[in-house]
Amino acid sequence: MASHGFPARRVAALLGVSESGYYAWRTRSPSPRALRRASLTRLILGIHQESGSRYGYRRVRQELGRRYGIDISHSTVEAVMRGAGIRGQAGRPREQTPQAATSARRRRWIVDVLTLTTAKGPLYTAVVLDTASHCLLGWSTAATAHRTLVPCALMAALTRVVHAQPAPQGLHEPLPACSFTERADSLRCTPVGATVGNRYDHAVVETFWRAVHRELHDPSPWPDTYCAEGRLGKTLDRFARQAWAAGPASPSTP
């Protein structure tokens, strides 16, 4: 109401809230939950647009699991689609146009899972890289290669993208497609039917890990998973901040 020209003091009094609370709300940064919801909305919008605006919440939920390993309820997907003002259509989805297919192939994320050896056991690290800009978007670590390792890294990447592009119009831009390395697939960290990356994708991943190992000067093996996770986390955080400071379209390798 205040954005439409009504006096903020009068609106606050009408709704029974303090004026200072209203201004504090305006300047408050989005909560992690709001960022996750916004990232999920972008993901669902991308799937819906790629389907020619035909997929309903059931098929969208299937695609979330197949492409990204994200397991959420039908009701959550339905609520997000309703809030975004989209819905499915009856009938078979039309084929993607050649131009749209070419654009989707150009914009892709690649997910890899690396195993670090420590004296107290392995440390698994999932990373999400943008194959166009070679930027690190998100990562997660765990002592076991459990089913939530990759989804946690993907959600971190989505949250970073949404936070870096808070403009409302950016919400409707479809996110890149997602593929996985053979290493991630061999560790059974990929969703069923996931796409395996090509040689170029694997080269991007190996170049990234070489740069990480140069920064780490890692002993062989690490004394324990806690030490390895701490050093690796600081290094990956520095790589992500450097990449995003230069912008997501930077052509340089981390």
PDB file of C-alpha atoms in Angstrom:
ATOM      1  CA  MET A   1       0.000   0.000   0.000  1.00  0.00           C
ATOM      2  CA  ALA A   2       2.849   2.366   0.821  1.00  0.00           C
ATOM      3  CA  SER A   3       4.431   1.612  -2.585  1.00  0.00           C
ATOM      4  CA  HIS A   4       1.183   2.822  -4.217  1.00  0.00           C
ATOM      5  CA  GLY A   5       1.440   6.241  -2.583  1.00  0.00           C
ATOM      6  CA  PHE A   6      -0.412   5.800   0.702  1.00  0.00           C
ATOM      7  CA  PRO A   7       1.316   7.435   3.705  1.00  0.00           C
ATOM      8  CA  ALA A   8       3.405   4.811   5.512  1.00  0.00           C
ATOM      9  CA  ARG A   9       2.421   6.137   8.957  1.00  0.00           C
ATOM     10  CA  ARG A  10      -1.307   5.866   8.208  1.00  0.00           C
ATOM     11  CA  VAL A  11      -0.969   2.368   6.701  1.00  0.00           C
ATOM     12  CA  ALA A  12       1.058   1.162   9.713  1.00  0.00           C
ATOM     13  CA  ALA A  13      -1.576   2.508  12.102  1.00  0.00           C
ATOM     14  CA  LEU A  14      -4.349   0.867  10.071  1.00  0.00           C
ATOM     15  CA  LEU A  15      -2.635  -2.535  10.175  1.00  0.00           C
ATOM     16  CA  GLY A  16      -1.595  -2.243  13.801  1.00  0.00           C
ATOM     17  CA  VAL A  17       2.171  -2.351  13.212  1.00  0.00           C
ATOM     18  CA  SER A  18       4.878   0.128  14.167  1.00  0.00           C
ATOM     19  CA  GLU A  19       6.253   2.520  11.574  1.00  0.00           C
ATOM     20  CA  SER A  20       9.825   1.701  12.610  1.00  0.00           C
ATOM     21  CA  GLY A  21       9.062  -1.994  12.152  1.00  0.00           C
ATOM     22  CA  TYR A  22       7.841  -1.321   8.624  1.00  0.00           C
ATOM     23  CA  TYR A  23      11.048   0.511   7.656  1.00  0.00           C
ATOM     24  CA  ALA A  24      13.155  -2.209   9.302  1.00  0.00           C
ATOM     25  CA  TRP A  25      11.291  -4.800   7.213  1.00  0.00           C
ATOM     26  CA  ARG A  26      12.000  -2.840   4.014  1.00  0.00           C
ATOM     27  CA  THR A  27      15.747  -2.789   4.612  1.00  0.00           C
ATOM     28  CA  ARG A  28      16.052  -6.350   5.964  1.00  0.00           C
ATOM     29  CA  SER A  29      17.889  -8.821   3.721  1.00  0.00           C
ATOM     30  CA  PRO A  30      15.953 -11.925   2.591  1.00  0.00           C
ATOM     31  CA  SER A  31      15.988 -14.872   4.985  1.00  0.00           C
ATOM     32  CA  PRO A  32      17.647 -18.189   3.989  1.00  0.00           C
ATOM     33  CA  ARG A  33      14.184 -19.725   3.709  1.00  0.00           C
ATOM     34  CA  ALA A  34      13.043 -16.956   1.350  1.00  0.00           C
ATOM     35  CA  LEU A  35      16.162 -17.406  -0.774  1.00  0.00           C
ATOM     36  CA  ARG A  36      15.604 -21.175  -0.964  1.00  0.00           C
ATOM     37  CA  ARG A  37      11.981 -20.615  -1.976  1.00  0.00           C
ATOM     38  CA  ALA A  38      13.059 -18.124  -4.643  1.00  0.00           C
ATOM     39  CA  SER A  39      15.691 -20.540  -5.989  1.00  0.00           C
ATOM     40  CA  LEU A  40      13.130 -23.349  -6.120  1.00  0.00           C
ATOM     41  CA  THR A  41      10.754 -21.028  -7.969  1.00  0.00           C
ATOM     42  CA  ARG A  42      13.409 -20.278 -10.586  1.00  0.00           C
ATOM     43  CA  LEU A  43      14.093 -23.966 -11.022  1.00  0.00           C
ATOM     44  CA  ILE A  44      10.406 -24.776 -11.485  1.00  0.00           C
ATOM     45  CA  LEU A  45       9.921 -21.851 -13.873  1.00  0.00           C
ATOM     46  CA  GLY A  46      12.824 -23.085 -15.987  1.00  0.00           C
ATOM     47  CA  ILE A  47      11.394 -26.626 -16.221  1.00  0.00           C
ATOM     48  CA  HIS A  48       7.927 -25.270 -16.983  1.00  0.00           C
ATOM     49  CA  GLN A  49       9.213 -22.968 -19.743  1.00  0.00           C
ATOM     50  CA  GLU A  50      11.345 -25.719 -21.320  1.00  0.00           C
ATOM     51  CA  SER A  51       8.225 -27.909 -21.533  1.00  0.00           C
ATOM     52  CA  GLY A  52       6.406 -25.269 -23.570  1.00  0.00           C
ATOM     53  CA  SER A  53       4.361 -24.263 -20.501  1.00  0.00           C
ATOM     54  CA  ARG A  54       2.650 -27.676 -20.501  1.00  0.00           C
ATOM     55  CA  TYR A  55       4.080 -29.536 -17.486  1.00  0.00           C
ATOM     56  CA  GLY A  56       1.882 -29.679 -14.392  1.00  0.00           C
ATOM     57  CA  TYR A  57       3.087 -30.047 -10.830  1.00  0.00           C
ATOM     58  CA  ARG A  58       3.414 -33.855 -11.051  1.00  0.00           C
ATOM     59  CA  ARG A  59       5.693 -33.792 -14.107  1.00  0.00           C
ATOM     60  CA  VAL A  60       7.634 -30.810 -12.745  1.00  0.00           C
ATOM     61  CA  ARG A  61       8.261 -32.754  -9.529  1.00  0.00           C
ATOM     62  CA  GLN A  62       9.527 -35.716 -11.563  1.00  0.00           C
ATOM     63  CA  GLU A  63      11.919 -33.455 -13.468  1.00  0.00           C
ATOM     64  CA  LEU A  64      13.229 -31.911 -10.227  1.00  0.00           C
ATOM     65  CA  GLY A  65      14.152 -35.386  -9.023  1.00  0.00           C
ATOM     66  CA  ARG A  66      15.512 -36.629 -12.369  1.00  0.00           C
ATOM     67  CA  ARG A  67      17.648 -33.589 -13.179  1.00  0.00           C
ATOM     68  CA  TYR A  68      18.726 -32.326  -9.770  1.00  0.00           C
ATOM     69  CA  GLY A  69      17.962 -35.045  -7.232  1.00  0.00           C
ATOM     70  CA  ILE A  70      15.658 -32.684  -5.334  1.00  0.00           C
ATOM     71  CA  ASP A  71      12.895 -34.601  -3.552  1.00  0.00           C
ATOM     72  CA  ILE A  72       9.982 -32.418  -2.443  1.00  0.00           C
ATOM     73  CA  SER A  73       6.268 -33.016  -2.091  1.00  0.00           C
ATOM     74  CA  HIS A  74       3.631 -32.523  -4.782  1.00  0.00           C
ATOM     75  CA  SER A  75       1.916 -29.938  -2.596  1.00  0.00           C
ATOM     76  CA  THR A  76       5.075 -27.802  -2.359  1.00  0.00           C
ATOM     77  CA  VAL A  77       5.543 -27.821  -6.144  1.00  0.00           C
ATOM     78  CA  GLU A  78       1.866 -27.022  -6.640  1.00  0.00           C
ATOM     79  CA  ALA A  79       2.060 -24.119  -4.161  1.00  0.00           C
ATOM     80  CA  VAL A  80       5.162 -22.675  -5.841  1.00  0.00           C
ATOM     81  CA  MET A  81       3.577 -22.930  -9.296  1.00  0.00           C
ATOM     82  CA  ARG A  82       0.386 -21.304  -8.028  1.00  0.00           C
ATOM     83  CA  GLY A  83       2.390 -18.474  -6.462  1.00  0.00           C
ATOM     84  CA  ALA A  84       4.322 -17.963  -9.716  1.00  0.00           C
ATOM     85  CA  GLY A  85       1.079 -17.868 -11.708  1.00  0.00           C
ATOM     86  CA  ILE A  86       1.821 -20.930 -13.855  1.00  0.00           C
ATOM     87  CA  ARG A  87      -0.039 -24.190 -14.398  1.00  0.00           C
ATOM     88  CA  GLY A  88       0.144 -27.257 -16.615  1.00  0.00           C
ATOM     89  CA  GLN A  89      -1.821 -27.969 -19.756  1.00  0.00           C
ATOM     90  CA  ALA A  90      -3.516 -31.132 -20.977  1.00  0.00           C
ATOM     91  CA  GLY A  91      -1.980 -33.088 -23.831  1.00  0.00           C
ATOM     92  CA  ARG A  92       1.524 -34.100 -24.902  1.00  0.00           C
ATOM     93  CA  PRO A  93       4.300 -31.487 -24.579  1.00  0.00           C
ATOM     94  CA  ARG A  94       5.450 -30.013 -27.882  1.00  0.00           C
ATOM     95  CA  GLU A  95       8.999 -30.512 -29.035  1.00  0.00           C
ATOM     96  CA  GLN A  96      11.576 -27.875 -28.152  1.00  0.00           C
ATOM     97  CA  THR A  97      12.572 -25.597 -31.025  1.00  0.00           C
ATOM     98  CA  PRO A  98      16.141 -25.959 -32.394  1.00  0.00           C
ATOM     99  CA  GLN A  99      17.084 -22.471 -31.142  1.00  0.00           C
ATOM    100  CA  ALA A 100      15.853 -23.193 -27.630  1.00  0.00           C
ATOM    101  CA  ALA A 101      17.620 -26.552 -27.574  1.00  0.00           C
ATOM    102  CA  THR A 102      20.896 -24.957 -28.700  1.00  0.00           C
ATOM    103  CA  SER A 103      20.600 -22.279 -26.000  1.00  0.00           C
ATOM    104  CA  ALA A 104      19.935 -24.910 -23.335  1.00  0.00           C
ATOM    105  CA  ARG A 105      23.026 -26.895 -24.394  1.00  0.00           C
ATOM    106  CA  ARG A 106      25.203 -23.791 -24.143  1.00  0.00           C
ATOM    107  CA  ARG A 107      24.110 -22.973 -20.582  1.00  0.00           C
ATOM    108  CA  ARG A 108      24.837 -25.917 -18.326  1.00  0.00           C
ATOM    109  CA  TRP A 109      26.015 -26.700 -14.829  1.00  0.00           C
ATOM    110  CA  ILE A 110      28.258 -29.670 -14.121  1.00  0.00           C
ATOM    111  CA  VAL A 111      28.254 -31.481 -10.761  1.00  0.00           C
ATOM    112  CA  ASP A 112      31.220 -33.470  -9.487  1.00  0.00           C
ATOM    113  CA  VAL A 113      31.919 -35.419  -6.288  1.00  0.00           C
ATOM    114  CA  LEU A 114      35.540 -35.752  -5.167  1.00  0.00           C
ATOM    115  CA  THR A 115      36.806 -38.042  -2.398  1.00  0.00           C
ATOM    116  CA  LEU A 116      39.578 -36.702  -0.152  1.00  0.00           C
ATOM    117  CA  THR A 117      41.563 -39.275   1.805  1.00  0.00           C
ATOM    118  CA  THR A 118      42.180 -38.653   5.510  1.00  0.00           C
ATOM    119  CA  ALA A 119      43.665 -40.792   8.285  1.00  0.00           C
ATOM    120  CA  LYS A 120      40.203 -40.984   9.895  1.00  0.00           C
ATOM    121  CA  GLY A 121      38.210 -41.839   6.776  1.00  0.00           C
ATOM    122  CA  PRO A 122      37.108 -40.281   3.459  1.00  0.00           C
ATOM    123  CA  LEU A 123      35.620 -36.815   2.967  1.00  0.00           C
ATOM    124  CA  TYR A 124      33.220 -36.454   0.032  1.00  0.00           C
ATOM    125  CA  THR A 125      32.878 -33.026  -1.586  1.00  0.00           C
ATOM    126  CA  ALA A 126      30.206 -32.169  -4.163  1.00  0.00           C
ATOM    127  CA  VAL A 127      30.731 -29.035  -6.273  1.00  0.00           C
ATOM    128  CA  VAL A 128      28.564 -27.248  -8.852  1.00  0.00           C
ATOM    129  CA  LEU A 129      30.411 -25.444 -11.666  1.00  0.00           C
ATOM    130  CA  ASP A 130      29.123 -23.265 -14.487  1.00  0.00           C
ATOM    131  CA  THR A 131      30.603 -24.736 -17.679  1.00  0.00           C
ATOM    132  CA  ALA A 132      30.363 -21.401 -19.536  1.00  0.00           C
ATOM    133  CA  SER A 133      32.105 -19.170 -16.980  1.00  0.00           C
ATOM    134  CA  HIS A 134      34.024 -21.877 -15.026  1.00  0.00           C
ATOM    135  CA  CYS A 135      32.667 -20.329 -11.809  1.00  0.00           C
ATOM    136  CA  LEU A 136      32.138 -22.274  -8.598  1.00  0.00           C
ATOM    137  CA  LEU A 137      28.481 -21.857  -7.645  1.00  0.00           C
ATOM    138  CA  GLY A 138      27.953 -24.161  -4.681  1.00  0.00           C
ATOM    139  CA  TRP A 139      29.359 -27.100  -2.739  1.00  0.00           C
ATOM    140  CA  SER A 140      28.713 -29.438   0.174  1.00  0.00           C
ATOM    141  CA  THR A 141      30.826 -31.907   2.178  1.00  0.00           C
ATOM    142  CA  ALA A 142      30.049 -35.085   4.121  1.00  0.00           C
ATOM    143  CA  ALA A 143      31.800 -38.114   5.590  1.00  0.00           C
ATOM    144  CA  THR A 144      29.603 -40.409   3.473  1.00  0.00           C
ATOM    145  CA  ALA A 145      28.316 -40.182  -0.096  1.00  0.00           C
ATOM    146  CA  HIS A 146      24.681 -40.051   1.038  1.00  0.00           C
ATOM    147  CA  ARG A 147      21.711 -39.104  -1.138  1.00  0.00           C
ATOM    148  CA  THR A 148      21.527 -35.498   0.117  1.00  0.00           C
ATOM    149  CA  LEU A 149      25.150 -34.589  -0.709  1.00  0.00           C
ATOM    150  CA  VAL A 150      24.496 -33.405  -4.277  1.00  0.00           C
ATOM    151  CA  PRO A 151      21.073 -31.766  -3.592  1.00  0.00           C
ATOM    152  CA  CYS A 152      22.700 -29.699  -0.801  1.00  0.00           C
ATOM    153  CA  ALA A 153      25.359 -28.452  -3.241  1.00  0.00           C
ATOM    154  CA  LEU A 154      22.711 -27.664  -5.864  1.00  0.00           C
ATOM    155  CA  MET A 155      20.550 -25.762  -3.381  1.00  0.00           C
ATOM    156  CA  ALA A 156      23.609 -23.764  -2.307  1.00  0.00           C
ATOM    157  CA  ALA A 157      24.263 -22.900  -5.969  1.00  0.00           C
ATOM    158  CA  LEU A 158      20.643 -21.905  -6.571  1.00  0.00           C
ATOM    159  CA  THR A 159      20.585 -19.764  -3.438  1.00  0.00           C
ATOM    160  CA  ARG A 160      23.793 -18.016  -4.524  1.00  0.00           C
ATOM    161  CA  VAL A 161      22.378 -17.304  -7.991  1.00  0.00           C
ATOM    162  CA  VAL A 162      19.116 -15.894  -6.617  1.00  0.00           C
ATOM    163  CA  HIS A 163      20.950 -13.771  -4.040  1.00  0.00           C
ATOM    164  CA  ALA A 164      23.330 -12.418  -6.708  1.00  0.00           C
ATOM    165  CA  GLN A 165      20.403 -11.564  -9.049  1.00  0.00           C
ATOM    166  CA  PRO A 166      17.666 -10.235  -6.759  1.00  0.00           C
ATOM    167  CA  ALA A 167      15.812  -8.336  -9.502  1.00  0.00           C
ATOM    168  CA  PRO A 168      12.249  -9.649 -10.007  1.00  0.00           C
ATOM    169  CA  GLN A 169      12.708 -10.002 -13.763  1.00  0.00           C
ATOM    170  CA  GLY A 170      15.688 -12.310 -13.165  1.00  0.00           C
ATOM    171  CA  LEU A 171      13.367 -14.766 -11.437  1.00  0.00           C
ATOM    172  CA  HIS A 172      11.756 -15.725 -14.736  1.00  0.00           C
ATOM    173  CA  GLU A 173      15.013 -16.505 -16.562  1.00  0.00           C
ATOM    174  CA  PRO A 174      15.333 -20.292 -16.923  1.00  0.00           C
ATOM    175  CA  LEU A 175      18.269 -21.821 -15.092  1.00  0.00           C
ATOM    176  CA  PRO A 176      20.873 -23.853 -17.012  1.00  0.00           C
ATOM    177  CA  ALA A 177      20.483 -27.584 -17.454  1.00  0.00           C
ATOM    178  CA  CYS A 178      22.448 -29.813 -15.106  1.00  0.00           C
ATOM    179  CA  SER A 179      24.764 -32.731 -15.891  1.00  0.00           C
ATOM    180  CA  PHE A 180      27.050 -34.900 -13.751  1.00  0.00           C
ATOM    181  CA  THR A 181      30.559 -36.282 -14.024  1.00  0.00           C
ATOM    182  CA  GLU A 182      31.254 -39.979 -14.406  1.00  0.00           C
ATOM    183  CA  ARG A 183      32.907 -39.859 -10.975  1.00  0.00           C
ATOM    184  CA  ALA A 184      29.712 -38.588  -9.340  1.00  0.00           C
ATOM    185  CA  ASP A 185      27.758 -41.271 -11.182  1.00  0.00           C
ATOM    186  CA  SER A 186      30.144 -44.041 -10.064  1.00  0.00           C
ATOM    187  CA  LEU A 187      29.660 -42.970  -6.423  1.00  0.00           C
ATOM    188  CA  ARG A 188      25.868 -43.236  -6.943  1.00  0.00           C
ATOM    189  CA  CYS A 189      25.414 -39.567  -6.084  1.00  0.00           C
ATOM    190  CA  THR A 190      23.381 -38.780  -9.209  1.00  0.00           C
ATOM    191  CA  PRO A 191      19.595 -38.944  -9.598  1.00  0.00           C
ATOM    192  CA  VAL A 192      18.097 -41.747 -11.690  1.00  0.00           C
ATOM    193  CA  GLY A 193      18.367 -41.006 -15.407  1.00  0.00           C
ATOM    194  CA  ALA A 194      20.759 -38.076 -14.882  1.00  0.00           C
ATOM    195  CA  THR A 195      22.758 -36.718 -17.827  1.00  0.00           C
ATOM    196  CA  VAL A 196      26.506 -37.429 -17.812  1.00  0.00           C
ATOM    197  CA  GLY A 197      28.730 -34.566 -18.966  1.00  0.00           C
ATOM    198  CA  ASN A 198      30.898 -34.642 -22.096  1.00  0.00           C
ATOM    199  CA  ARG A 199      34.693 -34.421 -22.383  1.00  0.00           C
ATOM    200  CA  TYR A 200      34.626 -30.638 -22.225  1.00  0.00           C
ATOM    201  CA  ASP A 201      32.655 -30.705 -18.978  1.00  0.00           C
ATOM    202  CA  HIS A 202      35.106 -33.168 -17.442  1.00  0.00           C
ATOM    203  CA  ALA A 203      38.040 -30.989 -18.542  1.00  0.00           C
ATOM    204  CA  VAL A 204      36.484 -27.987 -16.782  1.00  0.00           C
ATOM    205  CA  VAL A 205      36.133 -30.053 -13.592  1.00  0.00           C
ATOM    206  CA  GLU A 206      39.706 -31.359 -13.667  1.00  0.00           C
ATOM    207  CA  THR A 207      41.091 -27.852 -14.260  1.00  0.00           C
ATOM    208  CA  PHE A 208      39.096 -26.601 -11.291  1.00  0.00           C
ATOM    209  CA  TRP A 209      40.355 -29.335  -8.950  1.00  0.00           C
ATOM    210  CA  ARG A 210      43.974 -28.762 -10.013  1.00  0.00           C
ATOM    211  CA  ALA A 211      43.599 -25.115  -9.018  1.00  0.00           C
ATOM    212  CA  VAL A 212      42.053 -26.135  -5.682  1.00  0.00           C
ATOM    213  CA  HIS A 213      44.877 -28.571  -4.882  1.00  0.00           C
ATOM    214  CA  ARG A 214      47.475 -25.903  -5.687  1.00  0.00           C
ATOM    215  CA  GLU A 215      45.813 -23.607  -3.148  1.00  0.00           C
ATOM    216  CA  LEU A 216      45.433 -26.302  -0.494  1.00  0.00           C
ATOM    217  CA  HIS A 217      49.007 -27.695  -0.537  1.00  0.00           C
ATOM    218  CA  ASP A 218      47.230 -30.715   0.929  1.00  0.00           C
ATOM    219  CA  PRO A 219      49.181 -33.314   2.865  1.00  0.00           C
ATOM    220  CA  SER A 220      48.724 -36.970   1.935  1.00  0.00           C
ATOM    221  CA  PRO A 221      46.705 -38.109   3.705  1.00  0.00           C
ATOM    222  CA  TRP A 222      44.952 -35.430   5.744  1.00  0.00           C
ATOM    223  CA  PRO A 223      45.095 -36.072   9.532  1.00  0.00           C
ATOM    224  CA  ASP A 224      41.284 -36.129   9.874  1.00  0.00           C
ATOM    225  CA  THR A 225      38.059 -35.101   8.111  1.00  0.00           C
ATOM    226  CA  TYR A 226      37.605 -32.041  10.353  1.00  0.00           C
ATOM    227  CA  CYS A 227      40.945 -30.557   9.275  1.00  0.00           C
ATOM    228  CA  ALA A 228      40.345 -31.356   5.601  1.00  0.00           C
ATOM    229  CA  GLU A 229      36.817 -29.922   5.681  1.00  0.00           C
ATOM    230  CA  GLY A 230      37.979 -26.688   7.325  1.00  0.00           C
ATOM    231  CA  ARG A 231      40.816 -26.023   4.874  1.00  0.00           C
ATOM    232  CA  LEU A 232      38.776 -27.064   1.856  1.00  0.00           C
ATOM    233  CA  GLY A 233      35.774 -24.959   2.923  1.00  0.00           C
ATOM    234  CA  LYS A 234      37.902 -21.813   3.214  1.00  0.00           C
ATOM    235  CA  THR A 235      39.474 -22.424  -0.176  1.00  0.00           C
ATOM    236  CA  LEU A 236      36.163 -23.079  -1.935  1.00  0.00           C
ATOM    237  CA  ASP A 237      34.590 -20.048  -0.298  1.00  0.00           C
ATOM    238  CA  ARG A 238      37.445 -17.868  -1.568  1.00  0.00           C
ATOM    239  CA  PHE A 239      37.085 -19.299  -5.078  1.00  0.00           C
ATOM    240  CA  ALA A 240      33.318 -18.641  -5.097  1.00  0.00           C
ATOM    241  CA  ARG A 241      33.691 -15.066  -3.821  1.00  0.00           C
ATOM    242  CA  GLN A 242      36.412 -14.234  -6.333  1.00  0.00           C
ATOM    243  CA  ALA A 243      34.360 -15.628  -9.210  1.00  0.00           C
ATOM    244  CA  TRP A 244      31.169 -13.787  -8.271  1.00  0.00           C
ATOM    245  CA  ALA A 245      33.012 -10.543  -7.576  1.00  0.00           C
ATOM    246  CA  ALA A 246      34.047 -10.621 -11.239  1.00  0.00           C
ATOM    247  CA  GLY A 247      30.499 -11.573 -12.332  1.00  0.00           C
ATOM    248  CA  PRO A 248      28.995 -14.921 -13.314  1.00  0.00           C
ATOM    249  CA  ALA A 249      29.916 -14.459 -16.970  1.00  0.00           C
ATOM    250  CA  SER A 250      33.650 -14.082 -16.334  1.00  0.00           C
ATOM    251  CA  PRO A 251      35.565 -16.282 -18.799  1.00  0.00           C
ATOM    252  CA  SER A 252      38.534 -16.882 -16.498  1.00  0.00           C
ATOM    253  CA  THR A 253      39.073 -20.160 -14.695  1.00  0.00           C
ATOM    254  CA  PRO A 254      38.971 -19.994 -10.842  1.00  0.00           C
TER     255      PRO A 254
END
